Amino acid sequence: DQKFLSVAVNLKILNLSHNLISYIEPGSFSALKVLDQLDLSFNRITDLDVNLFDSLSSLTRLDLNNNELRAIR
């Protein structure tokens, strides 16, 4: 949805905790250029793509606590 994307590009804080997320598609955060904080805690994430957060040059806080991380590939 175009309206959502126009808001999302200005997003500074994104809390996705407690959502039962198990997989994050590479490129999922690529439009979020000014994102400062990303909370992915208390999900079921097992693997992360090594380049998943590369586009987040403004990111200062990343919370991955209480997941089931096994590998960063």
mmCIF file of the N, C-alpha and C atoms, coordinates in Angstrom:
data_MODEL
# 
_entry.id   MODEL 
# 
loop_
_atom_site.group_PDB 
_atom_site.id 
_atom_site.type_symbol 
_atom_site.label_atom_id 
_atom_site.label_alt_id 
_atom_site.label_comp_id 
_atom_site.label_asym_id 
_atom_site.label_entity_id 
_atom_site.label_seq_id 
_atom_site.pdbx_PDB_ins_code 
_atom_site.Cartn_x 
_atom_site.Cartn_y 
_atom_site.Cartn_z 
_atom_site.occupancy 
_atom_site.B_iso_or_equiv 
_atom_site.pdbx_formal_charge 
_atom_site.auth_seq_id 
_atom_site.auth_comp_id 
_atom_site.auth_asym_id 
_atom_site.auth_atom_id 
_atom_site.pdbx_PDB_model_num 
ATOM 1   N N  . ASP A 1 1  ? 0.839  -1.186  0.000  1.00 0.00 ? 1  ASP A N  1 
ATOM 2   C CA . ASP A 1 1  ? 0.000  0.000   0.000  1.00 0.00 ? 1  ASP A CA 1 
ATOM 3   C C  . ASP A 1 1  ? 0.884  1.250   0.000  1.00 0.00 ? 1  ASP A C  1 
ATOM 4   N N  . GLN A 1 2  ? 0.665  2.129   -0.931 1.00 0.00 ? 2  GLN A N  1 
ATOM 5   C CA . GLN A 1 2  ? 1.489  3.327   -1.107 1.00 0.00 ? 2  GLN A CA 1 
ATOM 6   C C  . GLN A 1 2  ? 1.448  4.253   0.102  1.00 0.00 ? 2  GLN A C  1 
ATOM 7   N N  . LYS A 1 3  ? 0.290  4.381   0.735  1.00 0.00 ? 3  LYS A N  1 
ATOM 8   C CA . LYS A 1 3  ? 0.158  5.250   1.895  1.00 0.00 ? 3  LYS A CA 1 
ATOM 9   C C  . LYS A 1 3  ? 1.027  4.754   3.056  1.00 0.00 ? 3  LYS A C  1 
ATOM 10  N N  . PHE A 1 4  ? 1.017  3.453   3.278  1.00 0.00 ? 4  PHE A N  1 
ATOM 11  C CA . PHE A 1 4  ? 1.848  2.873   4.332  1.00 0.00 ? 4  PHE A CA 1 
ATOM 12  C C  . PHE A 1 4  ? 3.328  3.105   4.046  1.00 0.00 ? 4  PHE A C  1 
ATOM 13  N N  . LEU A 1 5  ? 3.741  2.884   2.803  1.00 0.00 ? 5  LEU A N  1 
ATOM 14  C CA . LEU A 1 5  ? 5.149  3.057   2.440  1.00 0.00 ? 5  LEU A CA 1 
ATOM 15  C C  . LEU A 1 5  ? 5.613  4.487   2.652  1.00 0.00 ? 5  LEU A C  1 
ATOM 16  N N  . SER A 1 6  ? 4.746  5.458   2.399  1.00 0.00 ? 6  SER A N  1 
ATOM 17  C CA . SER A 1 6  ? 5.140  6.857   2.575  1.00 0.00 ? 6  SER A CA 1 
ATOM 18  C C  . SER A 1 6  ? 5.370  7.175   4.052  1.00 0.00 ? 6  SER A C  1 
ATOM 19  N N  . VAL A 1 7  ? 4.674  6.501   4.939  1.00 0.00 ? 7  VAL A N  1 
ATOM 20  C CA . VAL A 1 7  ? 4.873  6.678   6.378  1.00 0.00 ? 7  VAL A CA 1 
ATOM 21  C C  . VAL A 1 7  ? 6.074  5.857   6.839  1.00 0.00 ? 7  VAL A C  1 
ATOM 22  N N  . ALA A 1 8  ? 6.193  4.653   6.340  1.00 0.00 ? 8  ALA A N  1 
ATOM 23  C CA . ALA A 1 8  ? 7.236  3.731   6.776  1.00 0.00 ? 8  ALA A CA 1 
ATOM 24  C C  . ALA A 1 8  ? 8.648  4.273   6.523  1.00 0.00 ? 8  ALA A C  1 
ATOM 25  N N  . VAL A 1 9  ? 8.851  4.992   5.459  1.00 0.00 ? 9  VAL A N  1 
ATOM 26  C CA . VAL A 1 9  ? 10.197 5.493   5.165  1.00 0.00 ? 9  VAL A CA 1 
ATOM 27  C C  . VAL A 1 9  ? 10.683 6.480   6.217  1.00 0.00 ? 9  VAL A C  1 
ATOM 28  N N  . ASN A 1 10 ? 9.778  7.066   6.991  1.00 0.00 ? 10 ASN A N  1 
ATOM 29  C CA . ASN A 1 10 ? 10.144 8.002   8.049  1.00 0.00 ? 10 ASN A CA 1 
ATOM 30  C C  . ASN A 1 10 ? 10.132 7.373   9.434  1.00 0.00 ? 10 ASN A C  1 
ATOM 31  N N  . LEU A 1 11 ? 9.913  6.077   9.503  1.00 0.00 ? 11 LEU A N  1 
ATOM 32  C CA . LEU A 1 11 ? 9.825  5.360   10.765 1.00 0.00 ? 11 LEU A CA 1 
ATOM 33  C C  . LEU A 1 11 ? 11.169 5.360   11.480 1.00 0.00 ? 11 LEU A C  1 
ATOM 34  N N  . LYS A 1 12 ? 11.168 5.733   12.764 1.00 0.00 ? 12 LYS A N  1 
ATOM 35  C CA . LYS A 1 12 ? 12.394 5.760   13.547 1.00 0.00 ? 12 LYS A CA 1 
ATOM 36  C C  . LYS A 1 12 ? 12.460 4.620   14.560 1.00 0.00 ? 12 LYS A C  1 
ATOM 37  N N  . ILE A 1 13 ? 11.301 4.168   15.034 1.00 0.00 ? 13 ILE A N  1 
ATOM 38  C CA . ILE A 1 13 ? 11.237 3.081   16.009 1.00 0.00 ? 13 ILE A CA 1 
ATOM 39  C C  . ILE A 1 13 ? 10.225 2.053   15.519 1.00 0.00 ? 13 ILE A C  1 
ATOM 40  N N  . LEU A 1 14 ? 10.651 0.792   15.491 1.00 0.00 ? 14 LEU A N  1 
ATOM 41  C CA . LEU A 1 14 ? 9.771  -0.290  15.062 1.00 0.00 ? 14 LEU A CA 1 
ATOM 42  C C  . LEU A 1 14 ? 9.849  -1.415  16.081 1.00 0.00 ? 14 LEU A C  1 
ATOM 43  N N  . ASN A 1 15 ? 8.711  -1.701  16.716 1.00 0.00 ? 15 ASN A N  1 
ATOM 44  C CA . ASN A 1 15 ? 8.638  -2.754  17.719 1.00 0.00 ? 15 ASN A CA 1 
ATOM 45  C C  . ASN A 1 15 ? 7.838  -3.917  17.151 1.00 0.00 ? 15 ASN A C  1 
ATOM 46  N N  . LEU A 1 16 ? 8.533  -5.008  16.860 1.00 0.00 ? 16 LEU A N  1 
ATOM 47  C CA . LEU A 1 16 ? 7.909  -6.221  16.344 1.00 0.00 ? 16 LEU A CA 1 
ATOM 48  C C  . LEU A 1 16 ? 8.038  -7.360  17.356 1.00 0.00 ? 16 LEU A C  1 
ATOM 49  N N  . SER A 1 17 ? 8.212  -7.027  18.603 1.00 0.00 ? 17 SER A N  1 
ATOM 50  C CA . SER A 1 17 ? 8.371  -8.046  19.640 1.00 0.00 ? 17 SER A CA 1 
ATOM 51  C C  . SER A 1 17 ? 7.060  -8.795  19.873 1.00 0.00 ? 17 SER A C  1 
ATOM 52  N N  . HIS A 1 18 ? 7.195  -10.024 20.381 1.00 0.00 ? 18 HIS A N  1 
ATOM 53  C CA . HIS A 1 18 ? 6.034  -10.849 20.749 1.00 0.00 ? 18 HIS A CA 1 
ATOM 54  C C  . HIS A 1 18 ? 5.085  -11.088 19.571 1.00 0.00 ? 18 HIS A C  1 
ATOM 55  N N  . ASN A 1 19 ? 5.623  -11.389 18.402 1.00 0.00 ? 19 ASN A N  1 
ATOM 56  C CA . ASN A 1 19 ? 4.786  -11.604 17.213 1.00 0.00 ? 19 ASN A CA 1 
ATOM 57  C C  . ASN A 1 19 ? 4.934  -12.992 16.595 1.00 0.00 ? 19 ASN A C  1 
ATOM 58  N N  . LEU A 1 20 ? 5.643  -13.884 17.250 1.00 0.00 ? 20 LEU A N  1 
ATOM 59  C CA . LEU A 1 20 ? 5.847  -15.252 16.743 1.00 0.00 ? 20 LEU A CA 1 
ATOM 60  C C  . LEU A 1 20 ? 6.527  -15.276 15.377 1.00 0.00 ? 20 LEU A C  1 
ATOM 61  N N  . ILE A 1 21 ? 7.344  -14.273 15.095 1.00 0.00 ? 21 ILE A N  1 
ATOM 62  C CA . ILE A 1 21 ? 8.082  -14.209 13.825 1.00 0.00 ? 21 ILE A CA 1 
ATOM 63  C C  . ILE A 1 21 ? 9.149  -15.298 13.835 1.00 0.00 ? 21 ILE A C  1 
ATOM 64  N N  . SER A 1 22 ? 9.194  -16.094 12.774 1.00 0.00 ? 22 SER A N  1 
ATOM 65  C CA . SER A 1 22 ? 10.200 -17.151 12.698 1.00 0.00 ? 22 SER A CA 1 
ATOM 66  C C  . SER A 1 22 ? 11.199 -16.908 11.568 1.00 0.00 ? 22 SER A C  1 
ATOM 67  N N  . TYR A 1 23 ? 10.831 -16.087 10.612 1.00 0.00 ? 23 TYR A N  1 
ATOM 68  C CA . TYR A 1 23 ? 11.702 -15.831 9.457  1.00 0.00 ? 23 TYR A CA 1 
ATOM 69  C C  . TYR A 1 23 ? 11.523 -14.392 9.003  1.00 0.00 ? 23 TYR A C  1 
ATOM 70  N N  . ILE A 1 24 ? 12.629 -13.765 8.616  1.00 0.00 ? 24 ILE A N  1 
ATOM 71  C CA . ILE A 1 24 ? 12.584 -12.403 8.068  1.00 0.00 ? 24 ILE A CA 1 
ATOM 72  C C  . ILE A 1 24 ? 13.196 -12.445 6.680  1.00 0.00 ? 24 ILE A C  1 
ATOM 73  N N  . GLU A 1 25 ? 12.425 -12.092 5.707  1.00 0.00 ? 25 GLU A N  1 
ATOM 74  C CA . GLU A 1 25 ? 12.842 -12.089 4.304  1.00 0.00 ? 25 GLU A CA 1 
ATOM 75  C C  . GLU A 1 25 ? 13.951 -11.058 4.087  1.00 0.00 ? 25 GLU A C  1 
ATOM 76  N N  . PRO A 1 26 ? 15.045 -11.429 3.415  1.00 0.00 ? 26 PRO A N  1 
ATOM 77  C CA . PRO A 1 26 ? 16.076 -10.439 3.079  1.00 0.00 ? 26 PRO A CA 1 
ATOM 78  C C  . PRO A 1 26 ? 15.455 -9.257  2.329  1.00 0.00 ? 26 PRO A C  1 
ATOM 79  N N  . GLY A 1 27 ? 15.843 -8.065  2.701  1.00 0.00 ? 27 GLY A N  1 
ATOM 80  C CA . GLY A 1 27 ? 15.301 -6.863  2.081  1.00 0.00 ? 27 GLY A CA 1 
ATOM 81  C C  . GLY A 1 27 ? 14.071 -6.317  2.785  1.00 0.00 ? 27 GLY A C  1 
ATOM 82  N N  . SER A 1 28 ? 13.613 -6.987  3.822  1.00 0.00 ? 28 SER A N  1 
ATOM 83  C CA . SER A 1 28 ? 12.399 -6.567  4.524  1.00 0.00 ? 28 SER A CA 1 
ATOM 84  C C  . SER A 1 28 ? 12.492 -5.158  5.099  1.00 0.00 ? 28 SER A C  1 
ATOM 85  N N  . PHE A 1 29 ? 13.682 -4.738  5.460  1.00 0.00 ? 29 PHE A N  1 
ATOM 86  C CA . PHE A 1 29 ? 13.848 -3.432  6.096  1.00 0.00 ? 29 PHE A CA 1 
ATOM 87  C C  . PHE A 1 29 ? 14.519 -2.404  5.184  1.00 0.00 ? 29 PHE A C  1 
ATOM 88  N N  . SER A 1 30 ? 14.683 -2.717  3.926  1.00 0.00 ? 30 SER A N  1 
ATOM 89  C CA . SER A 1 30 ? 15.473 -1.867  3.022  1.00 0.00 ? 30 SER A CA 1 
ATOM 90  C C  . SER A 1 30 ? 14.911 -0.458  2.828  1.00 0.00 ? 30 SER A C  1 
ATOM 91  N N  . ALA A 1 31 ? 13.623 -0.258  2.989  1.00 0.00 ? 31 ALA A N  1 
ATOM 92  C CA . ALA A 1 31 ? 13.027 1.071   2.800  1.00 0.00 ? 31 ALA A CA 1 
ATOM 93  C C  . ALA A 1 31 ? 13.114 1.937   4.058  1.00 0.00 ? 31 ALA A C  1 
ATOM 94  N N  . LEU A 1 32 ? 13.550 1.351   5.160  1.00 0.00 ? 32 LEU A N  1 
ATOM 95  C CA . LEU A 1 32 ? 13.535 2.055   6.444  1.00 0.00 ? 32 LEU A CA 1 
ATOM 96  C C  . LEU A 1 32 ? 14.877 2.736   6.723  1.00 0.00 ? 32 LEU A C  1 
ATOM 97  N N  . LYS A 1 33 ? 15.208 3.695   5.911  1.00 0.00 ? 33 LYS A N  1 
ATOM 98  C CA . LYS A 1 33 ? 16.527 4.339   5.946  1.00 0.00 ? 33 LYS A CA 1 
ATOM 99  C C  . LYS A 1 33 ? 16.823 5.123   7.222  1.00 0.00 ? 33 LYS A C  1 
ATOM 100 N N  . VAL A 1 34 ? 15.802 5.631   7.909  1.00 0.00 ? 34 VAL A N  1 
ATOM 101 C CA . VAL A 1 34 ? 16.036 6.424   9.118  1.00 0.00 ? 34 VAL A CA 1 
ATOM 102 C C  . VAL A 1 34 ? 15.690 5.669   10.397 1.00 0.00 ? 34 VAL A C  1 
ATOM 103 N N  . LEU A 1 35 ? 15.464 4.371   10.280 1.00 0.00 ? 35 LEU A N  1 
ATOM 104 C CA . LEU A 1 35 ? 15.120 3.573   11.456 1.00 0.00 ? 35 LEU A CA 1 
ATOM 105 C C  . LEU A 1 35 ? 16.261 3.603   12.462 1.00 0.00 ? 35 LEU A C  1 
ATOM 106 N N  . ASP A 1 36 ? 15.927 3.963   13.685 1.00 0.00 ? 36 ASP A N  1 
ATOM 107 C CA . ASP A 1 36 ? 16.907 4.108   14.754 1.00 0.00 ? 36 ASP A CA 1 
ATOM 108 C C  . ASP A 1 36 ? 16.870 2.920   15.717 1.00 0.00 ? 36 ASP A C  1 
ATOM 109 N N  . GLN A 1 37 ? 15.675 2.378   15.976 1.00 0.00 ? 37 GLN A N  1 
ATOM 110 C CA . GLN A 1 37 ? 15.520 1.288   16.922 1.00 0.00 ? 37 GLN A CA 1 
ATOM 111 C C  . GLN A 1 37 ? 14.633 0.199   16.339 1.00 0.00 ? 37 GLN A C  1 
ATOM 112 N N  . LEU A 1 38 ? 15.087 -1.042  16.463 1.00 0.00 ? 38 LEU A N  1 
ATOM 113 C CA . LEU A 1 38 ? 14.335 -2.185  15.963 1.00 0.00 ? 38 LEU A CA 1 
ATOM 114 C C  . LEU A 1 38 ? 14.296 -3.247  17.051 1.00 0.00 ? 38 LEU A C  1 
ATOM 115 N N  . ASP A 1 39 ? 13.083 -3.587  17.467 1.00 0.00 ? 39 ASP A N  1 
ATOM 116 C CA . ASP A 1 39 ? 12.900 -4.586  18.516 1.00 0.00 ? 39 ASP A CA 1 
ATOM 117 C C  . ASP A 1 39 ? 12.259 -5.833  17.915 1.00 0.00 ? 39 ASP A C  1 
ATOM 118 N N  . LEU A 1 40 ? 13.031 -6.906  17.866 1.00 0.00 ? 40 LEU A N  1 
ATOM 119 C CA . LEU A 1 40 ? 12.565 -8.196  17.357 1.00 0.00 ? 40 LEU A CA 1 
ATOM 120 C C  . LEU A 1 40 ? 12.579 -9.240  18.480 1.00 0.00 ? 40 LEU A C  1 
ATOM 121 N N  . SER A 1 41 ? 12.566 -8.798  19.708 1.00 0.00 ? 41 SER A N  1 
ATOM 122 C CA . SER A 1 41 ? 12.657 -9.706  20.844 1.00 0.00 ? 41 SER A CA 1 
ATOM 123 C C  . SER A 1 41 ? 11.395 -10.553 21.006 1.00 0.00 ? 41 SER A C  1 
ATOM 124 N N  . PHE A 1 42 ? 11.556 -11.668 21.708 1.00 0.00 ? 42 PHE A N  1 
ATOM 125 C CA . PHE A 1 42 ? 10.455 -12.575 22.036 1.00 0.00 ? 42 PHE A CA 1 
ATOM 126 C C  . PHE A 1 42 ? 9.696  -13.048 20.798 1.00 0.00 ? 42 PHE A C  1 
ATOM 127 N N  . ASN A 1 43 ? 10.461 -13.497 19.816 1.00 0.00 ? 43 ASN A N  1 
ATOM 128 C CA . ASN A 1 43 ? 9.893  -14.116 18.619 1.00 0.00 ? 43 ASN A CA 1 
ATOM 129 C C  . ASN A 1 43 ? 10.455 -15.525 18.509 1.00 0.00 ? 43 ASN A C  1 
ATOM 130 N N  . ARG A 1 44 ? 10.399 -16.101 17.345 1.00 0.00 ? 44 ARG A N  1 
ATOM 131 C CA . ARG A 1 44 ? 10.909 -17.460 17.125 1.00 0.00 ? 44 ARG A CA 1 
ATOM 132 C C  . ARG A 1 44 ? 11.944 -17.486 16.000 1.00 0.00 ? 44 ARG A C  1 
ATOM 133 N N  . ILE A 1 45 ? 12.694 -16.421 15.882 1.00 0.00 ? 45 ILE A N  1 
ATOM 134 C CA . ILE A 1 45 ? 13.689 -16.305 14.824 1.00 0.00 ? 45 ILE A CA 1 
ATOM 135 C C  . ILE A 1 45 ? 14.821 -17.296 15.082 1.00 0.00 ? 45 ILE A C  1 
ATOM 136 N N  . THR A 1 46 ? 15.128 -18.111 14.073 1.00 0.00 ? 46 THR A N  1 
ATOM 137 C CA . THR A 1 46 ? 16.190 -19.111 14.216 1.00 0.00 ? 46 THR A CA 1 
ATOM 138 C C  . THR A 1 46 ? 17.427 -18.773 13.388 1.00 0.00 ? 46 THR A C  1 
ATOM 139 N N  . ASP A 1 47 ? 17.227 -18.179 12.218 1.00 0.00 ? 47 ASP A N  1 
ATOM 140 C CA . ASP A 1 47 ? 18.333 -17.850 11.315 1.00 0.00 ? 47 ASP A CA 1 
ATOM 141 C C  . ASP A 1 47 ? 18.157 -16.425 10.797 1.00 0.00 ? 47 ASP A C  1 
ATOM 142 N N  . LEU A 1 48 ? 19.281 -15.748 10.611 1.00 0.00 ? 48 LEU A N  1 
ATOM 143 C CA . LEU A 1 48 ? 19.261 -14.398 10.039 1.00 0.00 ? 48 LEU A CA 1 
ATOM 144 C C  . LEU A 1 48 ? 20.217 -14.340 8.860  1.00 0.00 ? 48 LEU A C  1 
ATOM 145 N N  . ASP A 1 49 ? 19.826 -13.609 7.840  1.00 0.00 ? 49 ASP A N  1 
ATOM 146 C CA . ASP A 1 49 ? 20.709 -13.353 6.707  1.00 0.00 ? 49 ASP A CA 1 
ATOM 147 C C  . ASP A 1 49 ? 21.772 -12.356 7.158  1.00 0.00 ? 49 ASP A C  1 
ATOM 148 N N  . VAL A 1 50 ? 23.018 -12.609 6.850  1.00 0.00 ? 50 VAL A N  1 
ATOM 149 C CA . VAL A 1 50 ? 24.130 -11.770 7.285  1.00 0.00 ? 50 VAL A CA 1 
ATOM 150 C C  . VAL A 1 50 ? 23.978 -10.320 6.830  1.00 0.00 ? 50 VAL A C  1 
ATOM 151 N N  . ASN A 1 51 ? 23.277 -10.074 5.720  1.00 0.00 ? 51 ASN A N  1 
ATOM 152 C CA . ASN A 1 51 ? 23.102 -8.716  5.189  1.00 0.00 ? 51 ASN A CA 1 
ATOM 153 C C  . ASN A 1 51 ? 21.751 -8.100  5.530  1.00 0.00 ? 51 ASN A C  1 
ATOM 154 N N  . LEU A 1 52 ? 20.986 -8.739  6.393  1.00 0.00 ? 52 LEU A N  1 
ATOM 155 C CA . LEU A 1 52 ? 19.616 -8.306  6.676  1.00 0.00 ? 52 LEU A CA 1 
ATOM 156 C C  . LEU A 1 52 ? 19.517 -6.854  7.123  1.00 0.00 ? 52 LEU A C  1 
ATOM 157 N N  . PHE A 1 53 ? 20.468 -6.403  7.911  1.00 0.00 ? 53 PHE A N  1 
ATOM 158 C CA . PHE A 1 53 ? 20.397 -5.060  8.478  1.00 0.00 ? 53 PHE A CA 1 
ATOM 159 C C  . PHE A 1 53 ? 21.334 -4.058  7.797  1.00 0.00 ? 53 PHE A C  1 
ATOM 160 N N  . ASP A 1 54 ? 21.939 -4.431  6.690  1.00 0.00 ? 54 ASP A N  1 
ATOM 161 C CA . ASP A 1 54 ? 22.908 -3.559  5.996  1.00 0.00 ? 54 ASP A CA 1 
ATOM 162 C C  . ASP A 1 54 ? 22.342 -2.203  5.587  1.00 0.00 ? 54 ASP A C  1 
ATOM 163 N N  . SER A 1 55 ? 21.094 -2.158  5.203  1.00 0.00 ? 55 SER A N  1 
ATOM 164 C CA . SER A 1 55 ? 20.504 -0.901  4.726  1.00 0.00 ? 55 SER A CA 1 
ATOM 165 C C  . SER A 1 55 ? 20.109 0.028   5.871  1.00 0.00 ? 55 SER A C  1 
ATOM 166 N N  . LEU A 1 56 ? 20.210 -0.454  7.089  1.00 0.00 ? 56 LEU A N  1 
ATOM 167 C CA . LEU A 1 56 ? 19.792 0.337   8.249  1.00 0.00 ? 56 LEU A CA 1 
ATOM 168 C C  . LEU A 1 56 ? 20.968 1.124   8.827  1.00 0.00 ? 56 LEU A C  1 
ATOM 169 N N  . SER A 1 57 ? 21.440 2.084   8.085  1.00 0.00 ? 57 SER A N  1 
ATOM 170 C CA . SER A 1 57 ? 22.628 2.847   8.487  1.00 0.00 ? 57 SER A CA 1 
ATOM 171 C C  . SER A 1 57 ? 22.390 3.747   9.698  1.00 0.00 ? 57 SER A C  1 
ATOM 172 N N  . SER A 1 58 ? 21.133 4.031   10.031 1.00 0.00 ? 58 SER A N  1 
ATOM 173 C CA . SER A 1 58 ? 20.815 4.861   11.194 1.00 0.00 ? 58 SER A CA 1 
ATOM 174 C C  . SER A 1 58 ? 20.524 4.047   12.439 1.00 0.00 ? 58 SER A C  1 
ATOM 175 N N  . LEU A 1 59 ? 20.545 2.731   12.327 1.00 0.00 ? 59 LEU A N  1 
ATOM 176 C CA . LEU A 1 59 ? 20.184 1.857   13.443 1.00 0.00 ? 59 LEU A CA 1 
ATOM 177 C C  . LEU A 1 59 ? 21.194 1.967   14.583 1.00 0.00 ? 59 LEU A C  1 
ATOM 178 N N  . THR A 1 60 ? 20.690 2.263   15.779 1.00 0.00 ? 60 THR A N  1 
ATOM 179 C CA . THR A 1 60 ? 21.548 2.349   16.961 1.00 0.00 ? 60 THR A CA 1 
ATOM 180 C C  . THR A 1 60 ? 21.185 1.293   17.999 1.00 0.00 ? 60 THR A C  1 
ATOM 181 N N  . ARG A 1 61 ? 19.986 0.723   17.885 1.00 0.00 ? 61 ARG A N  1 
ATOM 182 C CA . ARG A 1 61 ? 19.552 -0.285  18.855 1.00 0.00 ? 61 ARG A CA 1 
ATOM 183 C C  . ARG A 1 61 ? 18.822 -1.416  18.138 1.00 0.00 ? 61 ARG A C  1 
ATOM 184 N N  . LEU A 1 62 ? 19.314 -2.626  18.349 1.00 0.00 ? 62 LEU A N  1 
ATOM 185 C CA . LEU A 1 62 ? 18.697 -3.827  17.796 1.00 0.00 ? 62 LEU A CA 1 
ATOM 186 C C  . LEU A 1 62 ? 18.524 -4.822  18.925 1.00 0.00 ? 62 LEU A C  1 
ATOM 187 N N  . ASP A 1 63 ? 17.282 -5.240  19.189 1.00 0.00 ? 63 ASP A N  1 
ATOM 188 C CA . ASP A 1 63 ? 17.005 -6.185  20.263 1.00 0.00 ? 63 ASP A CA 1 
ATOM 189 C C  . ASP A 1 63 ? 16.548 -7.507  19.665 1.00 0.00 ? 63 ASP A C  1 
ATOM 190 N N  . LEU A 1 64 ? 17.355 -8.546  19.866 1.00 0.00 ? 64 LEU A N  1 
ATOM 191 C CA . LEU A 1 64 ? 17.045 -9.899  19.395 1.00 0.00 ? 64 LEU A CA 1 
ATOM 192 C C  . LEU A 1 64 ? 16.906 -10.872 20.570 1.00 0.00 ? 64 LEU A C  1 
ATOM 193 N N  . ASN A 1 65 ? 16.740 -10.349 21.760 1.00 0.00 ? 65 ASN A N  1 
ATOM 194 C CA . ASN A 1 65 ? 16.622 -11.190 22.948 1.00 0.00 ? 65 ASN A CA 1 
ATOM 195 C C  . ASN A 1 65 ? 15.463 -12.165 22.852 1.00 0.00 ? 65 ASN A C  1 
ATOM 196 N N  . ASN A 1 66 ? 15.630 -13.311 23.489 1.00 0.00 ? 66 ASN A N  1 
ATOM 197 C CA . ASN A 1 66 ? 14.586 -14.324 23.606 1.00 0.00 ? 66 ASN A CA 1 
ATOM 198 C C  . ASN A 1 66 ? 14.034 -14.791 22.264 1.00 0.00 ? 66 ASN A C  1 
ATOM 199 N N  . ASN A 1 67 ? 14.951 -15.110 21.374 1.00 0.00 ? 67 ASN A N  1 
ATOM 200 C CA . ASN A 1 67 ? 14.642 -15.791 20.127 1.00 0.00 ? 67 ASN A CA 1 
ATOM 201 C C  . ASN A 1 67 ? 15.325 -17.149 20.179 1.00 0.00 ? 67 ASN A C  1 
ATOM 202 N N  . GLU A 1 68 ? 15.283 -17.869 19.095 1.00 0.00 ? 68 GLU A N  1 
ATOM 203 C CA . GLU A 1 68 ? 15.891 -19.201 19.019 1.00 0.00 ? 68 GLU A CA 1 
ATOM 204 C C  . GLU A 1 68 ? 17.030 -19.204 17.999 1.00 0.00 ? 68 GLU A C  1 
ATOM 205 N N  . LEU A 1 69 ? 17.821 -18.134 18.006 1.00 0.00 ? 69 LEU A N  1 
ATOM 206 C CA . LEU A 1 69 ? 18.881 -17.959 17.013 1.00 0.00 ? 69 LEU A CA 1 
ATOM 207 C C  . LEU A 1 69 ? 19.894 -19.108 17.033 1.00 0.00 ? 69 LEU A C  1 
ATOM 208 N N  . ARG A 1 70 ? 20.134 -19.655 15.855 1.00 0.00 ? 70 ARG A N  1 
ATOM 209 C CA . ARG A 1 70 ? 21.118 -20.716 15.677 1.00 0.00 ? 70 ARG A CA 1 
ATOM 210 C C  . ARG A 1 70 ? 22.238 -20.288 14.743 1.00 0.00 ? 70 ARG A C  1 
ATOM 211 N N  . ALA A 1 71 ? 21.891 -19.433 13.767 1.00 0.00 ? 71 ALA A N  1 
ATOM 212 C CA . ALA A 1 71 ? 22.898 -19.085 12.757 1.00 0.00 ? 71 ALA A CA 1 
ATOM 213 C C  . ALA A 1 71 ? 22.620 -17.750 12.112 1.00 0.00 ? 71 ALA A C  1 
ATOM 214 N N  . ILE A 1 72 ? 23.709 -17.106 11.706 1.00 0.00 ? 72 ILE A N  1 
ATOM 215 C CA . ILE A 1 72 ? 23.650 -15.918 10.854 1.00 0.00 ? 72 ILE A CA 1 
ATOM 216 C C  . ILE A 1 72 ? 24.364 -16.335 9.582  1.00 0.00 ? 72 ILE A C  1 
ATOM 217 N N  . ARG A 1 73 ? 23.633 -16.383 8.486  1.00 0.00 ? 73 ARG A N  1 
ATOM 218 C CA . ARG A 1 73 ? 24.169 -16.934 7.223  1.00 0.00 ? 73 ARG A CA 1 
ATOM 219 C C  . ARG A 1 73 ? 24.326 -15.867 6.166  1.00 0.00 ? 73 ARG A C  1 
# 
